[in-house]
CSV table of C-alpha atoms in Angstrom, one decimal:
chain,number,residue,atom,x,y,z
A,943,UNK,CA,-12.5,-4.0,65.8
A,944,UNK,CA,-15.1,-6.6,66.4
A,945,UNK,CA,-16.9,-6.6,69.7
A,946,UNK,CA,-17.1,-10.0,71.3
A,947,UNK,CA,-20.4,-10.9,73.0
A,948,UNK,CA,-20.3,-12.8,76.3
A,949,UNK,CA,-21.4,-15.9,74.4
A,950,UNK,CA,-18.4,-15.5,72.0
A,951,UNK,CA,-16.1,-15.2,75.0
A,952,UNK,CA,-17.5,-18.2,76.7
A,953,UNK,CA,-17.3,-20.3,73.5
A,954,UNK,CA,-13.8,-19.3,72.8
A,955,UNK,CA,-12.5,-20.1,76.3
A,956,UNK,CA,-14.5,-23.3,76.6
A,957,UNK,CA,-13.0,-24.6,73.3
A,958,UNK,CA,-9.5,-24.5,74.9
A,959,UNK,CA,-8.2,-27.9,76.0
A,960,UNK,CA,-5.0,-26.9,77.9
A,961,UNK,CA,-3.9,-24.1,80.2
A,962,UNK,CA,-1.6,-22.4,77.8
A,963,UNK,CA,-4.2,-22.2,75.0
A,964,UNK,CA,-6.8,-21.0,77.5
A,965,UNK,CA,-4.5,-18.3,78.8
A,966,UNK,CA,-3.5,-17.3,75.3
A,967,UNK,CA,-7.1,-16.9,74.4
A,968,UNK,CA,-7.9,-15.1,77.6
A,969,UNK,CA,-5.0,-12.7,77.1
A,970,UNK,CA,-6.2,-11.9,73.5
A,971,UNK,CA,-9.7,-11.3,74.7
A,972,UNK,CA,-8.6,-9.1,77.6
A,973,UNK,CA,-6.4,-7.1,75.2
A,974,UNK,CA,-9.3,-6.6,72.9
A,975,UNK,CA,-11.5,-5.5,75.8
A,976,UNK,CA,-8.8,-2.9,76.9
A,977,UNK,CA,-8.4,-1.7,73.3
A,978,UNK,CA,-12.2,-1.2,73.1
A,979,UNK,CA,-12.2,0.7,76.4
A,980,UNK,CA,-9.2,3.0,75.7
A,981,UNK,CA,-10.8,5.4,73.1
A,982,UNK,CA,-13.4,6.4,75.7
A,983,UNK,CA,-10.6,7.9,77.8
A,984,UNK,CA,-9.3,10.2,75.1
A,985,UNK,CA,-12.1,11.8,73.1
A,986,UNK,CA,-15.7,12.9,73.1
A,987,UNK,CA,-16.5,11.2,69.8
A,988,UNK,CA,-14.4,13.5,67.7
A,989,UNK,CA,-13.8,11.6,64.5
A,990,UNK,CA,-10.7,13.4,63.6
A,991,UNK,CA,-9.0,12.7,66.9
A,992,UNK,CA,-10.0,9.1,66.7
A,993,UNK,CA,-8.7,8.7,63.2
A,994,UNK,CA,-5.4,10.5,63.4
A,995,UNK,CA,-4.4,10.1,67.1
A,996,UNK,CA,-6.2,7.3,68.8
A,997,UNK,CA,-6.2,4.6,66.0
A,998,UNK,CA,-2.4,4.8,65.6
A,999,UNK,CA,-1.9,4.4,69.3
A,1000,UNK,CA,-4.0,1.3,69.3
A,1001,UNK,CA,-2.7,-0.1,66.0
A,1002,UNK,CA,-1.1,-3.6,65.8
A,1003,UNK,CA,2.4,-2.1,66.3
A,1004,UNK,CA,1.2,1.0,68.2
A,1005,UNK,CA,2.4,1.7,71.8
A,1006,UNK,CA,-0.9,0.7,73.3
A,1007,UNK,CA,-1.0,-2.7,71.6
A,1008,UNK,CA,0.8,-4.0,74.7
A,1009,UNK,CA,-1.6,-5.0,77.4
A,1010,UNK,CA,0.7,-4.0,80.2
A,1011,UNK,CA,1.3,-0.5,78.8
A,1012,UNK,CA,-2.3,0.1,78.0
A,1013,UNK,CA,-3.3,-1.1,81.5
A,1014,UNK,CA,-0.8,1.2,83.2
A,1015,UNK,CA,-2.2,4.1,81.3
A,1016,UNK,CA,-5.8,3.4,82.2
A,1017,UNK,CA,-4.9,2.9,85.9
A,1018,UNK,CA,-2.7,6.0,85.9
A,1019,UNK,CA,-5.6,8.1,84.6
A,1020,UNK,CA,-7.7,6.9,87.5
A,1021,UNK,CA,-10.2,5.1,85.2
A,1022,UNK,CA,-9.8,1.6,86.8
A,1023,UNK,CA,-10.1,0.2,90.3
A,1024,UNK,CA,-7.0,-1.2,91.9
A,1025,UNK,CA,-8.5,-4.8,92.1
A,1026,UNK,CA,-9.3,-4.8,88.4
A,1027,UNK,CA,-5.8,-3.5,87.5
A,1028,UNK,CA,-4.3,-6.3,89.8
A,1029,UNK,CA,-6.5,-9.0,88.2
A,1030,UNK,CA,-5.6,-8.1,84.6
A,1031,UNK,CA,-1.9,-7.7,85.5
A,1032,UNK,CA,-2.1,-11.1,87.2
A,1033,UNK,CA,-3.6,-12.7,84.1
A,1034,UNK,CA,-1.0,-11.1,81.9
A,1035,UNK,CA,1.9,-12.2,84.1
A,1036,UNK,CA,0.6,-15.8,84.3
A,1037,UNK,CA,0.2,-15.9,80.5
A,1038,UNK,CA,3.8,-14.7,80.1
A,1039,UNK,CA,5.0,-17.2,82.7
A,1040,UNK,CA,3.3,-20.1,80.9
A,1041,UNK,CA,4.8,-19.0,77.5
A,1042,UNK,CA,8.3,-19.5,79.0
A,1043,UNK,CA,7.6,-23.0,80.3
A,1044,UNK,CA,8.8,-26.1,78.5
A,1045,UNK,CA,6.2,-28.3,80.2
A,1046,UNK,CA,2.8,-26.6,80.5
A,1047,UNK,CA,1.0,-27.2,83.9
A,1048,UNK,CA,-2.6,-28.3,83.9
A,1049,UNK,CA,-5.7,-26.6,85.3
A,1050,UNK,CA,-5.4,-28.8,88.5
A,1051,UNK,CA,-1.7,-28.1,89.2
A,1052,UNK,CA,-0.5,-26.1,92.2
A,1053,UNK,CA,0.8,-23.2,90.2
A,1054,UNK,CA,-2.6,-22.7,88.7
A,1055,UNK,CA,-4.2,-22.9,92.1
A,1056,UNK,CA,-1.7,-20.2,93.3
A,1057,UNK,CA,-2.8,-18.1,90.3
A,1058,UNK,CA,-6.5,-18.4,90.9
A,1059,UNK,CA,-6.1,-17.8,94.6
A,1060,UNK,CA,-4.8,-14.4,93.8
A,1061,UNK,CA,-7.5,-13.3,91.3
A,1062,UNK,CA,-9.9,-11.0,93.1
A,1063,UNK,CA,-12.8,-11.9,90.7
A,1064,UNK,CA,-12.5,-15.4,91.9
A,1065,UNK,CA,-11.7,-15.0,95.6
A,1066,UNK,CA,-14.4,-12.4,96.1
A,1067,UNK,CA,-17.0,-14.9,94.9
A,1068,UNK,CA,-17.2,-16.7,98.2
A,1069,UNK,CA,-19.4,-19.5,96.9
A,1070,UNK,CA,-17.2,-20.3,93.9
A,1071,UNK,CA,-13.9,-20.0,95.8
A,1072,UNK,CA,-15.2,-22.0,98.7
A,1073,UNK,CA,-16.3,-24.8,96.4
A,1074,UNK,CA,-12.9,-24.8,94.7
A,1075,UNK,CA,-11.0,-24.7,98.0
A,1076,UNK,CA,-13.0,-27.6,99.5
A,1077,UNK,CA,-12.4,-29.7,96.4
A,1078,UNK,CA,-8.7,-28.8,96.2
A,1079,UNK,CA,-8.1,-29.8,99.8
A,1080,UNK,CA,-10.6,-32.7,100.0
A,1081,UNK,CA,-9.4,-36.2,100.8
A,1082,UNK,CA,-8.2,-38.2,97.8
A,1083,UNK,CA,-11.4,-40.3,97.5
A,1084,UNK,CA,-13.6,-37.4,96.9
A,1085,UNK,CA,-11.2,-35.5,94.7
A,1086,UNK,CA,-11.4,-35.8,90.9
A,1087,UNK,CA,-8.8,-34.1,88.8
A,1088,UNK,CA,-11.1,-33.9,85.8
A,1089,UNK,CA,-13.9,-32.3,87.9
A,1090,UNK,CA,-11.6,-30.0,89.7
A,1091,UNK,CA,-9.9,-28.9,86.4
A,1092,UNK,CA,-13.3,-28.2,85.0
A,1093,UNK,CA,-14.2,-26.0,88.0
A,1094,UNK,CA,-10.9,-24.1,87.7
A,1095,UNK,CA,-11.5,-23.5,84.0
A,1096,UNK,CA,-15.0,-22.3,84.8
A,1097,UNK,CA,-13.7,-20.0,87.6
A,1098,UNK,CA,-11.1,-18.5,85.2
A,1099,UNK,CA,-13.7,-18.0,82.5
A,1100,UNK,CA,-16.0,-16.2,84.9
A,1101,UNK,CA,-13.1,-14.0,85.9
A,1102,UNK,CA,-12.5,-13.0,82.3
A,1103,UNK,CA,-16.1,-12.2,81.7
A,1104,UNK,CA,-16.3,-10.2,85.0
A,1105,UNK,CA,-13.2,-8.2,83.9
A,1106,UNK,CA,-14.7,-7.5,80.5
A,1107,UNK,CA,-17.9,-6.2,82.0
A,1108,UNK,CA,-15.8,-3.8,84.1
A,1109,UNK,CA,-14.1,-2.6,80.9
A,1110,UNK,CA,-17.3,-1.6,79.2
A,1111,UNK,CA,-16.8,2.0,78.1
C-alpha cells in the first residue's frame, strides 16, 4: 500500500472540480489512512501475523475494507478520540449521501454548509470557520460564490489532512 504524502493529498483534492468527485477522493484517501493505521493496533511487527491475519482483514474484499467497519473497530478499541471518529463518520455519511443524489450540490450550497458546520476539524479552527461564516452570511454585494466555494474546498481539504495526521500510526 502506497503512503500518500501531504502534497499528494493536497494535489488530489485540489484537482477535483465538483463536490462529488472531491468527496469520492476524500473518502478513498481517508480509507487509505485508516488501512495504514489499522495494523498498528494488532501486532508488534510480527511478520507472520501481518501476512496471515492482518492482510486478509484489510484486503480489497476483507471485512475491514469498509471505512465504517474499520472506524468502529478503531474507536471501540479506544485508539481514536470521539471528535475524530465523528469527523470521519461525518465525511463517510456525506459521501454516501452525495452518491445517492441525482443532482449533485455544489461547494456553496446549504447542504455543504451544514456538512462543514458539523466537522470538528473545521469548526475548531476559529479563524477559518469565522471567515467562512462571515462570507456565508455576508450581504450579497460582498459575497462571491466562486470565492466562497474555494474557501469551502480549502476548509474541507484542511480537514482531510488534519484527520490523516491524527491517523499516523
